Short mmCIF file of C-alpha atoms in Angstrom, two decimals:
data_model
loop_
_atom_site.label_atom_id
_atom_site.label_comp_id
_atom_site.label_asym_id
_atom_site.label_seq_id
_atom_site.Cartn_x
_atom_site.Cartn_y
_atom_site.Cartn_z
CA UNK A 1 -143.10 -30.22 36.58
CA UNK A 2 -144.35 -28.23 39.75
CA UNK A 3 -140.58 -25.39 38.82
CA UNK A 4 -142.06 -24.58 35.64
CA UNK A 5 -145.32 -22.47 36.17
CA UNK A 6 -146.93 -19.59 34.82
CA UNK A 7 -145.33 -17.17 37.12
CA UNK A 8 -141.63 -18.45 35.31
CA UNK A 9 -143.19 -17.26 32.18
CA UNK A 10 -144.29 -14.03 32.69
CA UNK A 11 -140.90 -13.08 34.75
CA UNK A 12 -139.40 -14.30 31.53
CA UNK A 13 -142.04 -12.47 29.07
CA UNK A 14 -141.11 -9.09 31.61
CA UNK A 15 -137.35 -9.50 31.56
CA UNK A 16 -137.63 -9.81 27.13
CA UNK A 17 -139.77 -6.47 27.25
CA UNK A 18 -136.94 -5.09 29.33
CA UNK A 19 -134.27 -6.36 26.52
CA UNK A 20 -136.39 -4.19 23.76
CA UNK A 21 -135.67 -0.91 26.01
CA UNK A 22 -132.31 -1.87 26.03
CA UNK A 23 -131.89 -2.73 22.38
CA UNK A 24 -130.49 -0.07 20.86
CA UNK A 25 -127.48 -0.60 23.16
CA UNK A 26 -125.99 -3.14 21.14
CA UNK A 27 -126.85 -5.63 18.56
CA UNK A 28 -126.00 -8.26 20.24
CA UNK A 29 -127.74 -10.06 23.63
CA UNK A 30 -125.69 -11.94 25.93
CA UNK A 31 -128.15 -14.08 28.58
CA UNK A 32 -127.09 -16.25 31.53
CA UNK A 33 -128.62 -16.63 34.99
CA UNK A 34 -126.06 -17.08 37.97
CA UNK A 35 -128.04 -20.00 39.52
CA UNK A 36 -126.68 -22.33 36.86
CA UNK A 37 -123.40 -22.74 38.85
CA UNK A 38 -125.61 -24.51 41.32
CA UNK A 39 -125.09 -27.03 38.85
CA UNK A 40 -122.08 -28.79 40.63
CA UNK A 41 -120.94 -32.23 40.25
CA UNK A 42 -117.95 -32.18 42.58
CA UNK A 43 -114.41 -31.73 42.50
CA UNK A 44 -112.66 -33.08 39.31
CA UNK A 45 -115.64 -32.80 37.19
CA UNK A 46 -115.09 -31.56 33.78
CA UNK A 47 -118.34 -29.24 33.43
CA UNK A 48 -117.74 -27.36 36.75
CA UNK A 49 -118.94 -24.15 37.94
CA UNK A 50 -115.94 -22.30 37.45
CA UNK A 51 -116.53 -22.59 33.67
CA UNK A 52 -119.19 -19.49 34.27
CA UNK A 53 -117.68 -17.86 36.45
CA UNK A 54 -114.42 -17.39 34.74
CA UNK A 55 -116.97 -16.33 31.31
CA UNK A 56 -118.98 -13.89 33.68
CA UNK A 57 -115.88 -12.36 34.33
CA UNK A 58 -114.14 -11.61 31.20
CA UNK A 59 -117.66 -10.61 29.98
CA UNK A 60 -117.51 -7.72 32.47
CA UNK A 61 -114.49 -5.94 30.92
CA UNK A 62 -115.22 -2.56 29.67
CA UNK A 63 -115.06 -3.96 25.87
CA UNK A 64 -118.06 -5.65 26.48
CA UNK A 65 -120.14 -2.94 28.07
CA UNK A 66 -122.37 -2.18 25.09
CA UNK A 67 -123.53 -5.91 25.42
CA UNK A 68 -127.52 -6.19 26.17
CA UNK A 69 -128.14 -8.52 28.87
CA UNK A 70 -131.17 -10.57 29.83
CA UNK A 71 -131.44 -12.84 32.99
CA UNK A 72 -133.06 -16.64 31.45
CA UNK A 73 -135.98 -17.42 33.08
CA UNK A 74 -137.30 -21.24 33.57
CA UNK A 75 -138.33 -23.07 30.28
CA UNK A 76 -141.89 -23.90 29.54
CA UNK A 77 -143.19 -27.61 29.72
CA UNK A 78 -144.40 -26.94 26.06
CA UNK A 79 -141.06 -25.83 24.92
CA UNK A 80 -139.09 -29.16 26.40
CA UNK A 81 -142.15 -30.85 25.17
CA UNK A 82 -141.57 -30.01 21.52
CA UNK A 83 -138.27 -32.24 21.98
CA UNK A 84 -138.42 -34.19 25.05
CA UNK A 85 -141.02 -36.94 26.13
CA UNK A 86 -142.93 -36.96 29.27
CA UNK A 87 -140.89 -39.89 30.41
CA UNK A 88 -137.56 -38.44 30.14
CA UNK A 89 -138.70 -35.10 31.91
CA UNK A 90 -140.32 -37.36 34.44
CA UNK A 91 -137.10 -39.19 34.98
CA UNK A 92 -134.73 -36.31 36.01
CA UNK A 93 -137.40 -35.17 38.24
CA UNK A 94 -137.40 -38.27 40.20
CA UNK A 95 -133.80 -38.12 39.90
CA UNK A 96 -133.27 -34.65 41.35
CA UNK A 97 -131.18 -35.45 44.74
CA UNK A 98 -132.72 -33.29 47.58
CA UNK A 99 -129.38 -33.23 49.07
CA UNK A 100 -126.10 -34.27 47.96
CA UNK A 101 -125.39 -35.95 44.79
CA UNK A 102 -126.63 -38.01 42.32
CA UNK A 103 -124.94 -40.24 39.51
CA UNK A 104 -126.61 -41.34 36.65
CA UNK A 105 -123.99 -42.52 34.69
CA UNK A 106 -120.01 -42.03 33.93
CA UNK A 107 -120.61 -38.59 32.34
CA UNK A 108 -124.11 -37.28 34.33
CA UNK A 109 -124.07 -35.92 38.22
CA UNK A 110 -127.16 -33.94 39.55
CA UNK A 111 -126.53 -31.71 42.43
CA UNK A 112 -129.66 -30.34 44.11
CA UNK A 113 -129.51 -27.17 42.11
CA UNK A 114 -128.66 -29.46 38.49
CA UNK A 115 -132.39 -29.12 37.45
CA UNK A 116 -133.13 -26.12 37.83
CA UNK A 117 -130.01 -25.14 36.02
CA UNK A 118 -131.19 -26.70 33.05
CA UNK A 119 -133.97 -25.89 32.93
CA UNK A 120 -132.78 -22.15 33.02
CA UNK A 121 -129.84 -23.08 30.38
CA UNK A 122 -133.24 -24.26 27.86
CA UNK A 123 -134.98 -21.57 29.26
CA UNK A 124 -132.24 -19.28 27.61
CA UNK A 125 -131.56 -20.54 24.34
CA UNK A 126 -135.81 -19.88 24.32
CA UNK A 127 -135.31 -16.49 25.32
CA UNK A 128 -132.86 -15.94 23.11
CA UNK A 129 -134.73 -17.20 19.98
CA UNK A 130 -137.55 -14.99 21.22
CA UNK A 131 -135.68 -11.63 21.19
CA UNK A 132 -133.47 -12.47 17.51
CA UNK A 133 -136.90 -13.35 16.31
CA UNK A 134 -139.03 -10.28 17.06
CA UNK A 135 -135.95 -8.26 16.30
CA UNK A 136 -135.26 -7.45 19.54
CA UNK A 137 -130.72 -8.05 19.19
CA UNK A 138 -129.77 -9.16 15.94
CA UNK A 139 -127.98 -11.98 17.47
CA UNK A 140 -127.48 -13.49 20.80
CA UNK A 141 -125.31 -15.66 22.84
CA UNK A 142 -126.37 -18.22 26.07
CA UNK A 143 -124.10 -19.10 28.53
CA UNK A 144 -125.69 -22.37 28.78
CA UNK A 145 -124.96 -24.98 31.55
CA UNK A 146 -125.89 -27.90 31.53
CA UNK A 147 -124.51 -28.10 27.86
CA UNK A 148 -127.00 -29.88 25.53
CA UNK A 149 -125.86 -31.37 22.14
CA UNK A 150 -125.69 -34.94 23.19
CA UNK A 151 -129.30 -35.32 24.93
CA UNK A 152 -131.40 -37.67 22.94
CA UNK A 153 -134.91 -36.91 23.05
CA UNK A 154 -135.78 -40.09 25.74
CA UNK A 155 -132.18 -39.34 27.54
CA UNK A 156 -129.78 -37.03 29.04
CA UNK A 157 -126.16 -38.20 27.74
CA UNK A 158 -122.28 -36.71 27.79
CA UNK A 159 -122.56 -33.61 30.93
CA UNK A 160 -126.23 -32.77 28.61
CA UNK A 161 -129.76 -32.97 30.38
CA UNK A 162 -132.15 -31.32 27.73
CA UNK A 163 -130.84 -30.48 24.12
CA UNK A 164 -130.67 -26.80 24.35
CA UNK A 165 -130.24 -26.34 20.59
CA UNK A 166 -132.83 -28.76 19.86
CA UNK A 167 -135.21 -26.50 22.06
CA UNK A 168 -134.05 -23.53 20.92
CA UNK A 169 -134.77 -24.80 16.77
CA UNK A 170 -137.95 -26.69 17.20
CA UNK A 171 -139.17 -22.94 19.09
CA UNK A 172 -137.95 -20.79 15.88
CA UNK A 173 -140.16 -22.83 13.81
CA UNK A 174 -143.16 -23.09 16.07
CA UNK A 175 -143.16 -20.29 18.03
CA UNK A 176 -142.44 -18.03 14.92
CA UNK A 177 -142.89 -19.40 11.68
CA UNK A 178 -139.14 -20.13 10.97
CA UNK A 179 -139.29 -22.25 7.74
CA UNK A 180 -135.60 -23.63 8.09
CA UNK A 181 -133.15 -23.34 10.21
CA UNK A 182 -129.42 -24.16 10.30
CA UNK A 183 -127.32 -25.47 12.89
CA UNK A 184 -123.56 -25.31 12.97
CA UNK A 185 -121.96 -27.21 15.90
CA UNK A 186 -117.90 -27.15 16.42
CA UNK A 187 -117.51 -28.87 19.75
CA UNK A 188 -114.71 -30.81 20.36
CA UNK A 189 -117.35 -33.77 20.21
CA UNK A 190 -120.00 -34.69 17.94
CA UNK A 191 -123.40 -33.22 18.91
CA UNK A 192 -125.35 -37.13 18.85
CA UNK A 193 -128.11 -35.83 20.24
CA UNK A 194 -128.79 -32.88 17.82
CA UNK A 195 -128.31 -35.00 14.97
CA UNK A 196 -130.80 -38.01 15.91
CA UNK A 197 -133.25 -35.72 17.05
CA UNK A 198 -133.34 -34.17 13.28
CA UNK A 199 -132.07 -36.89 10.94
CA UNK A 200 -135.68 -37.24 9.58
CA UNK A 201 -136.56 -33.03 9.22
CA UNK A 202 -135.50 -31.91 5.87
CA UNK A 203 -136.12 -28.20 7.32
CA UNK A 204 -133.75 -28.43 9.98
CA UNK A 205 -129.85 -28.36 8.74
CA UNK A 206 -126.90 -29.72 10.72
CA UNK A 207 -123.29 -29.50 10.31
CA UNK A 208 -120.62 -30.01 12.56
CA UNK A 209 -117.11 -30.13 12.80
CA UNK A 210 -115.62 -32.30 15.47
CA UNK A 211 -112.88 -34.54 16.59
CA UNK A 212 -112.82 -38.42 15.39
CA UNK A 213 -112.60 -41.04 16.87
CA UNK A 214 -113.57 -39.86 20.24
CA UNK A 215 -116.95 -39.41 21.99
CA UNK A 216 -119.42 -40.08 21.63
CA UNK A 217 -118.72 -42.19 18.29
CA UNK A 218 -121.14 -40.30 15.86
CA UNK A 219 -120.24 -38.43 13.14
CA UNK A 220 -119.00 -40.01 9.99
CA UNK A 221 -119.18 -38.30 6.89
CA UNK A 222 -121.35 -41.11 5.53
CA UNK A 223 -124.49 -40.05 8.03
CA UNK A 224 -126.42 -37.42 6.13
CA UNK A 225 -129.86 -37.50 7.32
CA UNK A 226 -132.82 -38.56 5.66
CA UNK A 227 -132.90 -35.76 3.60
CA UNK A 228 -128.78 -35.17 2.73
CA UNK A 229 -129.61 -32.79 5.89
CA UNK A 230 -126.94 -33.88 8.29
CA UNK A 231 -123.59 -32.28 6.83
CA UNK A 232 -120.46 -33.85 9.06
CA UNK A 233 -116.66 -33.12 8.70
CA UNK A 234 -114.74 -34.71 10.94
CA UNK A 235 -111.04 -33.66 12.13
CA UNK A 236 -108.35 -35.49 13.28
CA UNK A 237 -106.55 -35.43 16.48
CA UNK A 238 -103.78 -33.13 16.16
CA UNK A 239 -105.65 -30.63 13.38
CA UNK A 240 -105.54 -26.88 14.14
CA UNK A 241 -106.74 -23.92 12.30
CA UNK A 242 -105.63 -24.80 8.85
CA UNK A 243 -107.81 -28.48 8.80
CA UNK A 244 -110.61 -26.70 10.56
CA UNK A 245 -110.91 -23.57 8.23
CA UNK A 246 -110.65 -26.15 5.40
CA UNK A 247 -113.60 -28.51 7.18
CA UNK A 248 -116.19 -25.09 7.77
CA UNK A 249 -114.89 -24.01 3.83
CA UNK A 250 -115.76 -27.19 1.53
CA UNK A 251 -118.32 -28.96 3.81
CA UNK A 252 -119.79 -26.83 6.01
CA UNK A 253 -120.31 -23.29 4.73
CA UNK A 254 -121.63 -23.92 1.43
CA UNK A 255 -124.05 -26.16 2.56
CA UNK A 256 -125.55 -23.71 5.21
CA UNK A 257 -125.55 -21.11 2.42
CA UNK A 258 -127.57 -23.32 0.04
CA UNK A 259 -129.76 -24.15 2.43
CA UNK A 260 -130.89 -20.84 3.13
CA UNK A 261 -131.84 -20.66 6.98
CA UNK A 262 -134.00 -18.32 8.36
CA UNK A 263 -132.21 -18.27 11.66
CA UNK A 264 -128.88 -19.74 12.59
CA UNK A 265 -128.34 -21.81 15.79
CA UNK A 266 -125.01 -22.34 16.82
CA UNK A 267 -123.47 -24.89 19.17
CA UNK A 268 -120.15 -23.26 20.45
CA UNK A 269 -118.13 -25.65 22.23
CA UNK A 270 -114.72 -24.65 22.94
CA UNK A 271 -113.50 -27.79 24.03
CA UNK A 272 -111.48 -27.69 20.38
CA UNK A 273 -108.84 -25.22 22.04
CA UNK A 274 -104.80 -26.11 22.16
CA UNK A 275 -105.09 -26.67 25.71
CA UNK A 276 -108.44 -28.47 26.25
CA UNK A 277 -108.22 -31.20 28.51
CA UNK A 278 -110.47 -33.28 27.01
CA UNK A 279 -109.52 -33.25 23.81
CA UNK A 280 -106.61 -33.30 21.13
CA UNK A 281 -107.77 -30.52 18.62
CA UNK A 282 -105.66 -27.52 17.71
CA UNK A 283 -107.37 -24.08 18.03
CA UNK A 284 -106.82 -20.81 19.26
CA UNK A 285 -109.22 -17.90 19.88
CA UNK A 286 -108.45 -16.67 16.62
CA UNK A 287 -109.93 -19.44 15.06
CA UNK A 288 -112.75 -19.40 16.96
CA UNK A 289 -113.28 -15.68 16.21
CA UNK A 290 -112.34 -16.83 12.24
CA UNK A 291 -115.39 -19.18 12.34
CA UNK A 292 -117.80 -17.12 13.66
CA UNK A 293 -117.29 -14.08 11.37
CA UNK A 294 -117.82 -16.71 8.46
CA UNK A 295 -121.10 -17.86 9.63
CA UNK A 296 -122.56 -14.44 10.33
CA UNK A 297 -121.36 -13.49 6.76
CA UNK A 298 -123.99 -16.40 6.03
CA UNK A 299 -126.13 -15.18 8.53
CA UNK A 300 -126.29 -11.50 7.33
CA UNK A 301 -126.65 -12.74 3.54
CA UNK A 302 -129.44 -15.10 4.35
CA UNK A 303 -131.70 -14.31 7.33
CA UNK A 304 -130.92 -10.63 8.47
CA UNK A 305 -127.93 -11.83 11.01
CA UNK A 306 -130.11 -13.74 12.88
CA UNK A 307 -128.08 -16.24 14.76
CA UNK A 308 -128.16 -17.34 18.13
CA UNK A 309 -125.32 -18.89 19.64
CA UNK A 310 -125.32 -21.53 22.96
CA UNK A 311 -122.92 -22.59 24.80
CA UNK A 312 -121.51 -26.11 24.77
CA UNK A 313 -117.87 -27.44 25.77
CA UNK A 314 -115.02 -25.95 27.01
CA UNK A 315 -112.97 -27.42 30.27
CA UNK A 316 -110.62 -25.70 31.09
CA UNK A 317 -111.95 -22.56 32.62
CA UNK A 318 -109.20 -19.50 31.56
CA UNK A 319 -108.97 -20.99 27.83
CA UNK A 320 -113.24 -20.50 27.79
CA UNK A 321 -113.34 -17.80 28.98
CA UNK A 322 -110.79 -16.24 26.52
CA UNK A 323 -112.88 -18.28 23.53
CA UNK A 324 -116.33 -17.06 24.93
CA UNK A 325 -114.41 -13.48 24.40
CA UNK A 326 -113.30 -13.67 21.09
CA UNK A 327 -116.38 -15.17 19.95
CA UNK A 328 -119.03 -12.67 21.80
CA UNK A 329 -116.38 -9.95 20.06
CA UNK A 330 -116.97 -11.06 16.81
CA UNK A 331 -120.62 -11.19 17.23
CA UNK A 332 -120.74 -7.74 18.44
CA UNK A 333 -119.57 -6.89 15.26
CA UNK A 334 -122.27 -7.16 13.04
#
């Protein structure tokens, strides 16, 4: 992997150093790098650029200025290692179009600037670990794109390339010494990906709310994981608030309290909203903003607030951006 070199690394390892300067600004780190919108699958694509750049913008209103912000640097072969095989890394790099476009599948389009873009969007949710870790923000939140929940460790799969959540997990207990850690997903969809990846690691908690039946067909209540460590509530098209409050209060949040996590990763798609077009989920900002308070009351009780957030879903740009607002609020917060 010729992009990923020791250069990457200590750019990155400079850029963190210049988030501890900064930390007193705000307890909370928001991190992005503008060269993920060279990610572009063409017109009519559900995970297009404008998705950022409508979040970039509402994250530069005044009521966000406190926000600490770090640019993601390139992830480290030993990083996508941790999740990935050699194979799979090998086959997006002899994927990578030099020019044009590239299809892989229904779902999966690499532009000339889609690698790079995820491997800055894992690069992030590394980052991000890094400074919630060594107490550098309390929490943190990754405008990551490529999204990540449904890449399987030998495949990309559903708009997902590496599993940025996956990445950013198997780091926190590598990297430094995390002992558990707890992921709650509420995409639209069912994070697959996350879920095969750590069906077999009783130190490694996932829950997730999502729509059924839809994509990509995962997500019964009935798989728990080897260890009763896979915690699934499903919601049915047409729920709003009320059904999903009632999912994250009996199956969800007592589970992620039991379990004690030492850092919480969340996977914040906001392909659940009203007027999603992928979807048929009910929710507003306000449940978004309802959700996220909850876990961080977990968060706070349990691991010092340590939570970093990634972004997953969320089509149609205005309604994302709005989302992204009211959940980046509510993490502020703390």
């Amino acid at each position: 992997m010729a992009s990923i070199t020791r250069r990457a690394a200590l750019a990155g390892a400079a850029s963190l150093a210049a988030v501890g300067a900064q930390a007193g600004a705000s307890s909370t780190l928001f991190v992005s790098n503008p060269a993920e919108l060279e990610h572009d699958p063409g017109p009519g694509f559900p995970d297009s650029p404008a998705r950022l750049t409508a979040l970039f913008s509402q994250l530069r209103e005044p009521r966000f200025a406190a926000l600490s912000r770090l640019e993601a640097s390139e992830v480290s072969r030993e990083a996508l290692l941790r999740v990935h095989s050699a194979a799979h890394l090998a086959h997006l790099e002899q994927a990578a179009p030099k020019e044009g476009a590239a299809r892989l599948g229904n779902d999966l389009v690499m532009s000339t600037g889609t690698l790079r873009a995820a491997y800055l969007a894992a690069g992030g949710a590394v980052a991000a670990v890094d400074a919630v870790m060594k107490k550098q923000a309390r929490n943190a939140f990754v405008a990551a794109r490529p999204p990540g929940h449904h890449a399987r460790a030998e495949a990309p799969m559903g708009f997902c390339f590496f599993n940025n959540a996956a990445i950013a997990t198997r780091h926190a207990l590598a990297a430094h010494g995390a002992e558990r850690v707890g992921i709650v997903d509420f995409d639209l969809h069912h994070g697959n990906g996350v879920q095969e990846i750590f069906w077999g690691e009783k130190n490694v908690l996932y829950c997730s709310t999502h729509q059924m039946p839809l994509y990509p067909g995962t997500g019964a209540v009935t798989e728990t994981g080897a260890y009763d460590n896979i915690v699934n509530a499903p919601l049915s098209k047409g729920d709003g608030g009320e059904a999903f409050r009632a999912a994250l209060e009996a199956r969800i949040l007592p589970r992620l309290d039991d379990f004690r996590p030492d850092i919480v990763v969340i996977c914040a798609g906001f392909d659940a909203h009203l007027h999603d077009p992928l979807g048929g989920l009910r929710l507003v900002e306000a449940d978004f903003r309802e959700a996220t308070l909850r876990i961080m009351e977990i968060a706070a009780r349990r691991c010092e607030g340590r939570i970093v957030s990634l972004l997953e879903g969320g089509y149609r740009p205005p309604d994302l951006a709005a989302s992204v607002a009211a959940h980046v609020g509510a993490l502020m917060s703390a």
